[in-house]
CSV table of C-alpha atoms in Angstrom, one decimal:
chain,number,residue,atom,x,y,z
T,19,MET,CA,57.3,-104.5,68.2
T,20,LYS,CA,54.2,-103.5,70.0
T,21,ARG,CA,51.5,-101.7,67.9
T,22,PRO,CA,49.7,-98.6,69.2
T,23,GLY,CA,46.3,-99.3,70.7
T,24,PRO,CA,43.0,-98.2,69.2
T,25,LEU,CA,42.5,-95.4,71.6
T,26,LEU,CA,45.9,-93.9,70.8
T,27,THR,CA,45.1,-94.1,67.1
T,28,LEU,CA,41.8,-92.4,67.6
T,29,LEU,CA,43.4,-89.6,69.6
T,30,ALA,CA,46.1,-89.1,66.9
T,31,GLY,CA,43.3,-88.8,64.2
T,32,LEU,CA,41.4,-86.2,66.3
T,33,LEU,CA,44.5,-84.1,66.8
T,34,LEU,CA,45.3,-84.2,63.1
T,35,GLY,CA,41.8,-83.2,62.2
T,36,LEU,CA,41.9,-80.3,64.7
T,37,PHE,CA,45.2,-79.1,63.3
T,38,LEU,CA,43.9,-79.1,59.7
T,39,LEU,CA,40.8,-77.1,60.6
T,40,THR,CA,43.0,-74.6,62.5
T,41,LEU,CA,45.3,-74.2,59.4
T,42,ASP,CA,42.3,-73.7,57.0
T,43,ALA,CA,40.8,-71.0,59.3
T,44,THR,CA,44.1,-69.0,59.4
T,45,THR,CA,45.3,-69.4,55.9
T,46,GLY,CA,42.3,-69.9,53.7
T,47,THR,CA,40.9,-67.2,51.3
T,48,ARG,CA,37.6,-65.6,51.9
T,49,ASN,CA,35.2,-65.1,48.9
T,50,THR,CA,34.3,-61.5,48.8
T,51,VAL,CA,31.7,-59.6,46.8
T,52,PRO,CA,33.2,-56.7,44.7
T,53,THR,CA,32.3,-53.5,46.3
T,54,TYR,CA,33.0,-51.2,43.3
T,55,LYS,CA,30.0,-49.6,41.8
T,56,GLY,CA,30.0,-47.7,38.6
T,57,ARG,CA,29.1,-44.0,38.8
T,58,SER,CA,25.3,-43.5,38.3
T,59,PRO,CA,24.3,-41.0,35.7
T,60,VAL,CA,23.3,-37.7,37.1
T,61,PRO,CA,19.5,-37.4,36.6
T,62,THR,CA,18.3,-34.5,34.5
T,63,PRO,CA,16.0,-32.2,36.5
T,64,ALA,CA,12.4,-32.2,35.4
T,65,GLY,CA,11.6,-29.5,32.9
T,66,SER,CA,15.3,-28.8,32.1
T,67,ALA,CA,15.2,-30.1,28.6
T,68,ALA,CA,16.7,-27.7,26.2
T,69,SER,CA,14.1,-25.5,24.6
T,70,PRO,CA,14.2,-24.9,20.9
T,71,ALA,CA,15.7,-21.6,19.9
T,72,PRO,CA,13.0,-19.0,19.2
T,73,THR,CA,12.3,-18.4,15.6
T,74,PRO,CA,13.5,-14.9,14.6
T,75,SER,CA,10.6,-12.6,13.7
T,76,ARG,CA,10.5,-11.4,10.2
T,77,ALA,CA,11.5,-7.8,9.5
T,78,GLN,CA,8.7,-5.4,9.9
T,79,ILE,CA,7.5,-3.4,6.9
T,80,ALA,CA,9.3,-0.1,6.7
T,81,ASP,CA,7.5,3.1,7.6
T,82,ALA,CA,6.4,5.0,4.5
T,83,SER,CA,3.7,7.1,2.9
T,84,TYR,CA,2.2,6.6,-0.6
T,85,ALA,CA,0.0,8.7,-2.8
T,86,GLY,CA,-1.5,8.1,-6.2
T,87,ARG,CA,-4.5,7.7,-8.5
T,88,THR,CA,-7.0,5.0,-9.3
T,89,ASP,CA,-6.5,3.3,-12.6
T,90,ASP,CA,-9.6,5.0,-14.0
T,91,ASP,CA,-8.2,8.4,-12.9
T,92,SER,CA,-11.5,9.2,-11.1
T,93,SER,CA,-10.0,9.4,-7.5
T,94,SER,CA,-6.9,9.6,-5.4
T,95,VAL,CA,-5.6,7.3,-2.7
T,96,ALA,CA,-3.1,7.9,0.0
T,97,VAL,CA,-1.7,5.4,2.6
T,98,SER,CA,0.5,6.1,5.6
T,99,ILE,CA,2.3,3.2,7.3
T,100,ARG,CA,3.9,3.5,10.8
T,101,GLY,CA,4.9,0.8,13.2
T,102,GLY,CA,3.0,-2.0,11.5
T,103,LYS,CA,-0.2,0.1,11.3
T,104,ALA,CA,-1.7,1.8,8.3
T,105,ILE,CA,-4.3,4.6,7.7
T,106,ALA,CA,-5.6,5.4,4.2
T,107,TYR,CA,-7.8,8.0,2.5
T,108,PHE,CA,-9.8,7.6,-0.7
T,109,CYS,CA,-11.2,10.7,-2.2
T,110,ASP,CA,-12.7,11.8,-5.5
T,111,GLY,CA,-12.4,15.5,-4.7
T,112,ARG,CA,-16.2,16.1,-4.9
T,113,ARG,CA,-18.3,14.0,-2.5
T,114,LYS,CA,-17.0,10.5,-2.3
T,115,GLU,CA,-14.4,9.7,0.4
T,116,ALA,CA,-13.4,7.1,2.9
T,117,TRP,CA,-11.0,6.9,5.8
T,118,LEU,CA,-9.7,3.4,6.4
T,119,LYS,CA,-7.3,1.8,8.9
T,120,GLY,CA,-5.8,-1.6,10.0
T,121,ASP,CA,-2.7,-3.7,10.5
T,122,VAL,CA,0.2,-4.4,8.0
T,123,ALA,CA,1.2,-8.0,7.7
T,124,ASP,CA,4.9,-9.1,7.9
T,125,ASP,CA,5.0,-9.4,4.1
T,126,GLY,CA,3.7,-5.8,3.7
T,127,SER,CA,0.2,-6.8,2.6
T,128,MET,CA,-2.7,-4.9,4.2
T,129,ARG,CA,-6.5,-5.1,4.5
T,130,LEU,CA,-7.8,-1.8,5.8
T,131,THR,CA,-11.5,-1.1,6.6
T,132,GLY,CA,-13.6,1.9,7.1
T,133,ARG,CA,-17.2,3.0,7.6
T,134,HIS,CA,-20.1,1.6,5.6
T,135,GLY,CA,-18.1,-1.4,4.5
T,136,ALA,CA,-15.3,0.4,2.8
T,137,GLU,CA,-12.2,-1.8,2.3
T,138,LEU,CA,-8.7,-1.3,0.9
T,139,ASN,CA,-6.4,-4.2,0.0
T,140,GLY,CA,-2.9,-3.5,-1.0
T,141,ARG,CA,0.8,-4.6,-1.1
T,142,PRO,CA,4.0,-2.6,-1.6
T,143,GLN,CA,5.9,-3.4,-4.8
T,144,GLU,CA,9.7,-3.5,-5.4
T,145,SER,CA,9.3,-0.5,-7.6
T,146,ARG,CA,8.6,1.7,-4.6
T,147,GLN,CA,4.9,1.7,-5.3
T,148,LEU,CA,1.8,0.4,-3.6
T,149,ARG,CA,-0.7,-1.5,-5.7
T,150,GLY,CA,-4.2,-2.3,-4.5
T,151,THR,CA,-7.9,-2.0,-4.7
T,152,VAL,CA,-10.6,0.0,-2.9
T,153,ASP,CA,-14.2,-1.2,-2.5
T,154,LEU,CA,-16.6,1.7,-1.7
T,155,ASP,CA,-20.4,2.2,-2.2
T,156,GLY,CA,-20.6,-0.7,-4.6
T,157,GLY,CA,-17.6,0.5,-6.7
T,158,HIS,CA,-14.3,-1.4,-7.2
T,159,TYR,CA,-11.2,0.8,-7.8
T,160,ALA,CA,-7.7,-0.5,-8.6
T,161,PHE,CA,-5.0,2.0,-7.8
T,162,THR,CA,-1.2,2.6,-7.9
T,163,ALA,CA,0.4,4.9,-5.4
T,164,ASP,CA,4.0,6.1,-5.5
T,165,LYS,CA,6.1,6.5,-2.4
T,166,ALA,CA,5.5,10.0,-1.2
T,167,VAL,CA,8.2,12.5,-0.4
T,168,LYS,CA,7.2,15.6,1.4
T,169,PRO,CA,5.2,17.7,0.7
T,170,SER,CA,3.5,14.8,-1.1
T,171,GLY,CA,1.3,12.8,1.2
T,172,LEU,CA,-1.9,12.7,3.3
T,173,TYR,CA,-3.2,15.7,5.4
T,174,ARG,CA,-6.2,16.3,7.6
T,175,ALA,CA,-7.7,19.2,9.5
T,176,THR,CA,-10.6,19.2,12.0
T,177,ALA,CA,-12.0,22.2,13.8
T,178,THR,CA,-15.2,24.1,14.7
T,179,VAL,CA,-15.7,27.2,12.6
T,180,ARG,CA,-18.6,29.5,13.3
T,181,GLY,CA,-20.5,26.7,15.1
T,182,ALA,CA,-20.0,24.2,12.2
T,183,LYS,CA,-17.9,21.0,12.6
T,184,ILE,CA,-15.2,21.1,10.0
T,185,ASP,CA,-13.4,17.9,8.8
T,186,GLY,CA,-11.1,18.1,5.8
T,187,GLY,CA,-8.9,15.6,4.1
T,188,TRP,CA,-6.3,16.2,1.4
T,189,ILE,CA,-4.0,14.1,-0.8
T,190,VAL,CA,-1.1,15.9,-2.2
T,191,LEU,CA,0.4,14.1,-5.3
T,192,SER,CA,4.0,14.0,-6.3
T,193,ASP,CA,3.2,16.4,-9.2
T,194,GLY,CA,1.8,19.0,-6.9
T,195,ARG,CA,-1.9,18.3,-7.6
T,196,GLN,CA,-4.2,18.3,-4.6
T,197,VAL,CA,-7.4,16.3,-4.2
T,198,GLY,CA,-9.6,16.8,-1.1
T,199,ILE,CA,-13.0,17.0,0.5
T,200,LEU,CA,-14.1,19.4,3.2
T,201,SER,CA,-17.2,18.5,5.3
T,202,ARG,CA,-19.3,21.0,7.2
T,203,ASP,CA,-21.5,19.3,9.7
T,204,GLY,CA,-21.3,16.2,7.5
T,205,LYS,CA,-22.1,17.9,4.2
T,206,ALA,CA,-19.2,17.2,1.8
T,207,GLY,CA,-17.8,19.5,-0.9
T,208,ALA,CA,-14.5,20.2,-2.6
T,209,ALA,CA,-11.8,21.3,-0.2
T,210,PRO,CA,-9.8,24.6,-0.6
T,211,ARG,CA,-6.1,24.3,-1.4
T,212,ILE,CA,-3.6,24.0,1.5
T,213,ASP,CA,-0.1,25.3,1.6
T,214,PRO,CA,1.9,22.0,1.7
T,215,ALA,CA,4.9,23.6,3.2
T,216,THR,CA,3.0,24.8,6.3
T,217,GLY,CA,-0.4,23.0,6.1
T,218,ALA,CA,-2.2,26.4,6.3
T,219,VAL,CA,-5.7,26.6,4.8
T,220,THR,CA,-8.4,29.2,5.1
T,221,VAL,CA,-12.0,27.9,5.8
T,222,ASP,CA,-14.9,30.3,6.0
T,223,GLY,CA,-12.5,33.2,6.7
T,224,GLU,CA,-10.7,31.3,9.5
T,225,ARG,CA,-7.1,30.0,9.2
T,226,LEU,CA,-6.7,26.3,10.0
T,227,THR,CA,-3.7,24.0,9.8
T,228,ALA,CA,-3.8,20.7,8.0
T,229,ARG,CA,-1.4,18.2,9.4
T,230,PRO,CA,0.3,15.1,8.0
T,231,VAL,CA,-1.7,11.9,8.9
T,232,THR,CA,0.0,8.9,10.6
T,233,PRO,CA,-1.6,5.9,12.3
């Protein structure tokens, strides 16, 4: 039997190789890179971090008026509180007096100041009283003032009578006593009584009205 020649063998090998390449190209698998991407976290806009809840403000001290006496019973003190502000009057009923004012702290404490270095420091008590001290003209006076119920409280009248500037201050205590000073052009003296129901008072023959004092 005659064997195939070398050329025929070479040609058969080339055809087999070409067939195998064609088969791999049409049936082979392609390596692919996964295209799935996890969802990126949504960025938080700058400045959008949650702000801490505001701290609730403490309850403001209740509006009230107080009137009372110094511990040595030499003078009277009245304080009126409205809207976190306070005004006070210290009076001995003869010649020594001081008007003071200032703010009331959230805890009810107060430091009120007046002319010539006058100062009142006080704090409301659970017993419906105001305890404190007044420093005036070198004197130091501790006092206790009860919560005032009308007509008790603090009154003032200002006017010009017969050419004189009148300035009067009155403290009406819970027992009905009145302590006040009336100044005529800056000269102090005991004040006449007022009618607490109406505030009416007569000064040098002229009828004036003393009104409740609030900050």
